[in-house]
XYZ file of N, CA and C in Angstrom:
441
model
N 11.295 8.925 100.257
C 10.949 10.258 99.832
C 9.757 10.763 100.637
N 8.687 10.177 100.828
C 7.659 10.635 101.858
C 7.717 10.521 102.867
N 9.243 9.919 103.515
C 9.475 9.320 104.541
C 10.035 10.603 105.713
N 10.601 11.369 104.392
C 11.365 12.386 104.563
C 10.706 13.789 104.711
N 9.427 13.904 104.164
C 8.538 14.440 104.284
C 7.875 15.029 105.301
N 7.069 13.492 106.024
C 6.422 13.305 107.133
C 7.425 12.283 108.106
N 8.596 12.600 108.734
C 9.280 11.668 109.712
C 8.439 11.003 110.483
N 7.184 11.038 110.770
C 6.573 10.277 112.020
C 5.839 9.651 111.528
N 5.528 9.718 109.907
C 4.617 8.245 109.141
C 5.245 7.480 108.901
N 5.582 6.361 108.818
C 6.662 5.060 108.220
C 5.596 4.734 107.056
N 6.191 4.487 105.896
C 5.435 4.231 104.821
C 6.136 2.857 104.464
N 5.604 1.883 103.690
C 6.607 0.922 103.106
C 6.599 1.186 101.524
N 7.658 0.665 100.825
C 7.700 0.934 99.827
C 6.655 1.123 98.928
N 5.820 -0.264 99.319
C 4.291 -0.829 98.758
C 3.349 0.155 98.462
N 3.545 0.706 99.987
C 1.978 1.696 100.295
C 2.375 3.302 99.363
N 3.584 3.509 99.715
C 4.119 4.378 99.152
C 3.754 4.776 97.355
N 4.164 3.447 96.845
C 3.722 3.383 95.422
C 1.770 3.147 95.220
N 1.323 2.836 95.979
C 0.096 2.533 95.749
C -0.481 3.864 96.044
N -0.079 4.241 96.780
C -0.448 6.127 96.849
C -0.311 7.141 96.345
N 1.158 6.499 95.460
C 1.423 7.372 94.479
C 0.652 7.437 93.293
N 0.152 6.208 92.851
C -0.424 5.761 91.714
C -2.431 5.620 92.056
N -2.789 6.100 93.035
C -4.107 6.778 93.402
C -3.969 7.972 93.453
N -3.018 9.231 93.521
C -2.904 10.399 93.665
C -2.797 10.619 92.222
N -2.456 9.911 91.151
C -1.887 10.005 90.012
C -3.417 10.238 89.236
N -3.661 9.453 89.860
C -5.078 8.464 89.169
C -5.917 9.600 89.208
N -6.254 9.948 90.335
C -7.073 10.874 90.464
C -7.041 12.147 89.949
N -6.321 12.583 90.058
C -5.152 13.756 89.441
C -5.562 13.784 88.076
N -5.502 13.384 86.933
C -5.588 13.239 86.428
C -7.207 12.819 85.687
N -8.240 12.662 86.668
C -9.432 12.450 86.285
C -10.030 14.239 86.581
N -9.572 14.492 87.470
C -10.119 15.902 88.004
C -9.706 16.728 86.990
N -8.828 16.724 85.729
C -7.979 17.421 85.310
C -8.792 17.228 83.565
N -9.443 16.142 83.891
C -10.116 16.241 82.089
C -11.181 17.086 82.457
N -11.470 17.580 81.068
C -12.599 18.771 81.473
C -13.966 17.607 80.736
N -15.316 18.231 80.855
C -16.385 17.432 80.714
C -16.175 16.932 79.301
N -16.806 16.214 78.337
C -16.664 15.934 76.589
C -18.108 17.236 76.879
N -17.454 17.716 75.404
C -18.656 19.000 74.964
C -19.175 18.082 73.904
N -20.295 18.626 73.740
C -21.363 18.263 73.251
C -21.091 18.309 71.626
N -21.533 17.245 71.151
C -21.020 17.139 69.848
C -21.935 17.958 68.632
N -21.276 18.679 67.383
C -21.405 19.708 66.529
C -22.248 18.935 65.662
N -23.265 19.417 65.122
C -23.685 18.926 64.058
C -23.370 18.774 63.220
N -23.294 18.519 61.928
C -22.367 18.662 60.644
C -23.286 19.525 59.593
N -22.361 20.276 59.362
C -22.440 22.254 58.654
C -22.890 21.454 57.436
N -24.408 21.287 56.521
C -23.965 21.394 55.098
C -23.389 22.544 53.999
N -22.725 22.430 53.314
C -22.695 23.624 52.465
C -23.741 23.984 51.601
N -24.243 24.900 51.339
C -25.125 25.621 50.815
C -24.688 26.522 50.065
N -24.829 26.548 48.798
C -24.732 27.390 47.791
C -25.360 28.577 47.590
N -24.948 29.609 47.579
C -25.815 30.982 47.542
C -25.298 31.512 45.979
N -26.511 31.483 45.417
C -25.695 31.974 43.840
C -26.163 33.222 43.825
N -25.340 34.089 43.996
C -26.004 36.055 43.216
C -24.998 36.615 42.454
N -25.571 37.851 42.119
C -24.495 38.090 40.850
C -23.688 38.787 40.968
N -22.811 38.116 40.221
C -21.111 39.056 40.259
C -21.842 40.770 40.302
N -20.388 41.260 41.552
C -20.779 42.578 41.686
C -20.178 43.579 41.071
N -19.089 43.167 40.235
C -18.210 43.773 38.922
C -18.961 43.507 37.701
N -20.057 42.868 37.663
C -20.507 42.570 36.612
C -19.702 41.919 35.045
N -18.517 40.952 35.750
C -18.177 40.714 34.855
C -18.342 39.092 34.235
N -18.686 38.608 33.081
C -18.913 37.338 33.039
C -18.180 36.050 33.036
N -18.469 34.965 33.628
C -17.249 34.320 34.028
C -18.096 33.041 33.470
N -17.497 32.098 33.029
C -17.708 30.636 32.448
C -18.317 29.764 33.769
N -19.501 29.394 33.063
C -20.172 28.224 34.128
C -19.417 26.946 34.130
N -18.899 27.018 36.112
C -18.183 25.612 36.129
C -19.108 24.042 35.688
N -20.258 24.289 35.979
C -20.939 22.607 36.159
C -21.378 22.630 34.688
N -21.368 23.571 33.744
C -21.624 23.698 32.232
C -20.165 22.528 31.308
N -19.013 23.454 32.265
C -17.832 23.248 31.344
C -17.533 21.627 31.631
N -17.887 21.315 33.125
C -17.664 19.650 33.600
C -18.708 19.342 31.862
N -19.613 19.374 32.297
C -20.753 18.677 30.903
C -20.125 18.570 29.989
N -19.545 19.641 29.435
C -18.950 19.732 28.006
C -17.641 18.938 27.751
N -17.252 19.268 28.695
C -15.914 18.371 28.788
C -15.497 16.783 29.079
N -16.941 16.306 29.342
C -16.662 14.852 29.106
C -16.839 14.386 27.688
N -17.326 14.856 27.082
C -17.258 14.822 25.420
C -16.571 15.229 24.110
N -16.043 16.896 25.244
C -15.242 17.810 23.856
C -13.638 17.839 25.253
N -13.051 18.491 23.782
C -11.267 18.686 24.446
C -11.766 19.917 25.219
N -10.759 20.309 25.686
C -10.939 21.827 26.413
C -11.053 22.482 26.006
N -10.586 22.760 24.525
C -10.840 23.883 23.363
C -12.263 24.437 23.066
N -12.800 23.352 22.989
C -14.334 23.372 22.218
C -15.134 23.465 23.683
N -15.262 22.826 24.352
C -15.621 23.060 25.999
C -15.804 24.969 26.506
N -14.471 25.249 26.440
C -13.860 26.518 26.167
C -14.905 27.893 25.132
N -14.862 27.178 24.468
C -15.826 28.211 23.535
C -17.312 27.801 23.882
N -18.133 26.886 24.226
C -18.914 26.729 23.804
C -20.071 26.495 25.303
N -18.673 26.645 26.448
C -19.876 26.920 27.998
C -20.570 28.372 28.114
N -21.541 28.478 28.614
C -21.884 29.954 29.165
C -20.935 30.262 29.500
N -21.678 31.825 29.543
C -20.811 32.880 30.084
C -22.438 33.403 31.042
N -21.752 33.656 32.653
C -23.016 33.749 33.313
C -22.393 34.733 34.112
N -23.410 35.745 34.811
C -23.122 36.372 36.099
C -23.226 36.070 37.182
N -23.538 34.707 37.332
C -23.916 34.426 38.512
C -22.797 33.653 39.266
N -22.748 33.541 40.540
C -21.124 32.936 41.193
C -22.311 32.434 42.356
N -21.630 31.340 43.046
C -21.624 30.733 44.252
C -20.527 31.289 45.672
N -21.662 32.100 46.515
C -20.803 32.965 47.077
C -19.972 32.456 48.041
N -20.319 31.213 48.604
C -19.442 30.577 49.800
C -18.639 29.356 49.281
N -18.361 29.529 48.491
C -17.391 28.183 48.038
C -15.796 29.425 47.474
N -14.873 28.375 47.829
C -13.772 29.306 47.669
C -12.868 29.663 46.039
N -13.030 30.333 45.583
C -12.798 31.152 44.541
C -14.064 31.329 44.086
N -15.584 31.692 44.687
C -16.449 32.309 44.082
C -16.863 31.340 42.732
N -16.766 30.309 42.948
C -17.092 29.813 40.727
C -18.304 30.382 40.098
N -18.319 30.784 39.213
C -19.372 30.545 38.847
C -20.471 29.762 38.730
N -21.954 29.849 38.200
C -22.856 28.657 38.169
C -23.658 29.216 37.426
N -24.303 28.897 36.615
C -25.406 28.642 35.811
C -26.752 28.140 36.789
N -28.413 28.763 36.417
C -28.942 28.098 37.288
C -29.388 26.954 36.983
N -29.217 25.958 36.432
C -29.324 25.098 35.578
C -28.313 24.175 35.909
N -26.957 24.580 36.265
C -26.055 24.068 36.920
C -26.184 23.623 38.681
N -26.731 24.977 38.811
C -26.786 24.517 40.886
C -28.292 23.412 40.540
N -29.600 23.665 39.986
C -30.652 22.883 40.293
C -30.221 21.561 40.184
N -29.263 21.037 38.636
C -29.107 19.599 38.511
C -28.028 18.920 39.573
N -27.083 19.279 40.109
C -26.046 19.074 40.886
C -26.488 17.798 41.516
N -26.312 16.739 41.537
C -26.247 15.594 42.268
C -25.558 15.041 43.240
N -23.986 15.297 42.783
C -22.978 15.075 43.505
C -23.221 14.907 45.078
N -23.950 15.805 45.497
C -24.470 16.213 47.126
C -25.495 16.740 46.612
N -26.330 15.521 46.947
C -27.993 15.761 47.275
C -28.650 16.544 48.397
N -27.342 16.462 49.537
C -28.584 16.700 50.584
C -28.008 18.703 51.038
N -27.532 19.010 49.913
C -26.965 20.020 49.615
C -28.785 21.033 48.903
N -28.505 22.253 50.051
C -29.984 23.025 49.874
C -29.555 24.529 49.088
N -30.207 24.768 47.894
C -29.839 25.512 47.176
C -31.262 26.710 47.520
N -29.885 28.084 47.678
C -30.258 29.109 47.877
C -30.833 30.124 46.983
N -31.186 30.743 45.852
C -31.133 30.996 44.867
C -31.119 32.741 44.968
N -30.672 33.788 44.835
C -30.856 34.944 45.041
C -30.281 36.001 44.209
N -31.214 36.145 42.905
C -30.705 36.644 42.011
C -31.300 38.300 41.504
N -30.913 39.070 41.535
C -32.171 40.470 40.926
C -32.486 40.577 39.415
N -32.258 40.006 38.398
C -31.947 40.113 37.264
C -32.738 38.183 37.380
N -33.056 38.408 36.416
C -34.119 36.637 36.045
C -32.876 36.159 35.361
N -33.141 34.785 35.245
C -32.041 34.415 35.713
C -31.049 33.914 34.324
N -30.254 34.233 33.522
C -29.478 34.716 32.844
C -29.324 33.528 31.377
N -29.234 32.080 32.262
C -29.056 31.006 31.386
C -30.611 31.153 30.980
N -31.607 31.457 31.204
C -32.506 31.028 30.472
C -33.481 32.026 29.207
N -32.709 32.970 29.245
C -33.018 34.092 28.379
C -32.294 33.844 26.789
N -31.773 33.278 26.842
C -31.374 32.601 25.469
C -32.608 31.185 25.086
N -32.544 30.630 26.048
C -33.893 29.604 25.498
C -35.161 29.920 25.609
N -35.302 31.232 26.022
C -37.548 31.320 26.075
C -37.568 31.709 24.738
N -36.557 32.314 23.544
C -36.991 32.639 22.197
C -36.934 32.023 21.452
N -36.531 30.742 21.878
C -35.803 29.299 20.905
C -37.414 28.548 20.429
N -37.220 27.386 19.328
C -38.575 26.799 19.238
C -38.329 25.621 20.037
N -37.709 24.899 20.906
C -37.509 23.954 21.249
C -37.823 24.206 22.899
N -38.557 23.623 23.862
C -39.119 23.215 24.576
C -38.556 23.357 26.222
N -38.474 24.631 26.784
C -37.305 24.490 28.285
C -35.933 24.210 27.999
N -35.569 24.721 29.289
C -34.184 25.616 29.462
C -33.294 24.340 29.112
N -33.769 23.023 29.357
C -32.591 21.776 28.957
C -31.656 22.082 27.230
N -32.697 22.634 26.550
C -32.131 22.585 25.050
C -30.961 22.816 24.992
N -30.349 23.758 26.113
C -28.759 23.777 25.945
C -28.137 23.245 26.153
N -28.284 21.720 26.635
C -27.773 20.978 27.307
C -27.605 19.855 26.155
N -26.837 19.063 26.170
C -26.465 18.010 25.140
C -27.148 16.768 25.572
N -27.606 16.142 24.678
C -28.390 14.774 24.555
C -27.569 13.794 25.177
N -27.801 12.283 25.347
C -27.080 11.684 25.476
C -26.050 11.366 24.761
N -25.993 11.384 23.504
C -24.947 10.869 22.388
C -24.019 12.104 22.442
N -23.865 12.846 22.999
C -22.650 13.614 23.623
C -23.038 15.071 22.405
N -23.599 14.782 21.207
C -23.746 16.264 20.565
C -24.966 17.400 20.926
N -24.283 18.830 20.824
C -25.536 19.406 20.860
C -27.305 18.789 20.211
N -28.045 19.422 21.112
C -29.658 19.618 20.407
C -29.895 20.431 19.217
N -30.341 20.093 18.419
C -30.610 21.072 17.291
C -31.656 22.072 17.647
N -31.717 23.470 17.424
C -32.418 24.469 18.098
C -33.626 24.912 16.885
């Protein structure tokens, strides 16, 4: 085949394949492009502000709480109702601020807070006699705090 090419080179089979397979070689190195530089890794960040319909929607990290103790029924009745949503997570959930501060799950997760209105879960507990915004939160033995 290269013989046929160039009539006045004699190639042997040998050289033939060994040329083929350095043309290959090379070919193929010229042809990767550089490695790009590697991405950092995006944390997610929670931006909580308030629904702009103003309508109230059940705190997700409230209803997890409730719901390792009660059925869904009682869970159901008995989470906030908050204006506040988490704007970059997908379906908007809601959150309680009380909900984004305790969040553990992802620690290294940096909470944004940006609310115009103070902040909603805790206006039910500054008139209470019992001691910060936790009171709404259930003890260990899974029942409410007495208020």
């Amino acid at each position: 085949m290269c013989n046929h090419q160039h009539p006045t080179s004699k190639l042997t089979i040998l050289q033939f394949r060994e040329k083929l397979a350095k043309y290959f070689y090379q070919c193929g190195r010229e042809e990767l492009q550089p490695e790009r530089p590697r991405t950092p890794k995006r944390y997610h960040t929670h931006t909580v502000g308030e629904n702009e319909n103003k309508k109230r929607r059940k705190c997700v990290g409230c209803y997890k709480l409730l719901r390792r103790t009660m059925n869904s029924r009682e869970a159901d009745n008995k989470v906030k109702k908050v204006y506040t949503h988490c704007k970059e997570c997908a379906g908007k959930p809601a959150y309680c601020l009380i909900s984004v501060s305790t969040m553990t799950d992802r620690p290294a997760i940096k909470f944004c807070i940006v609310v115009r209105r103070g902040p909603s879960c805790f206006r039910d507990t500054q008139n209470s006699t019992t001691s910060g915004p936790s009171s709404a939160w259930p003890n260990s033995s899974g029942t409410p705090k007495p208020k």
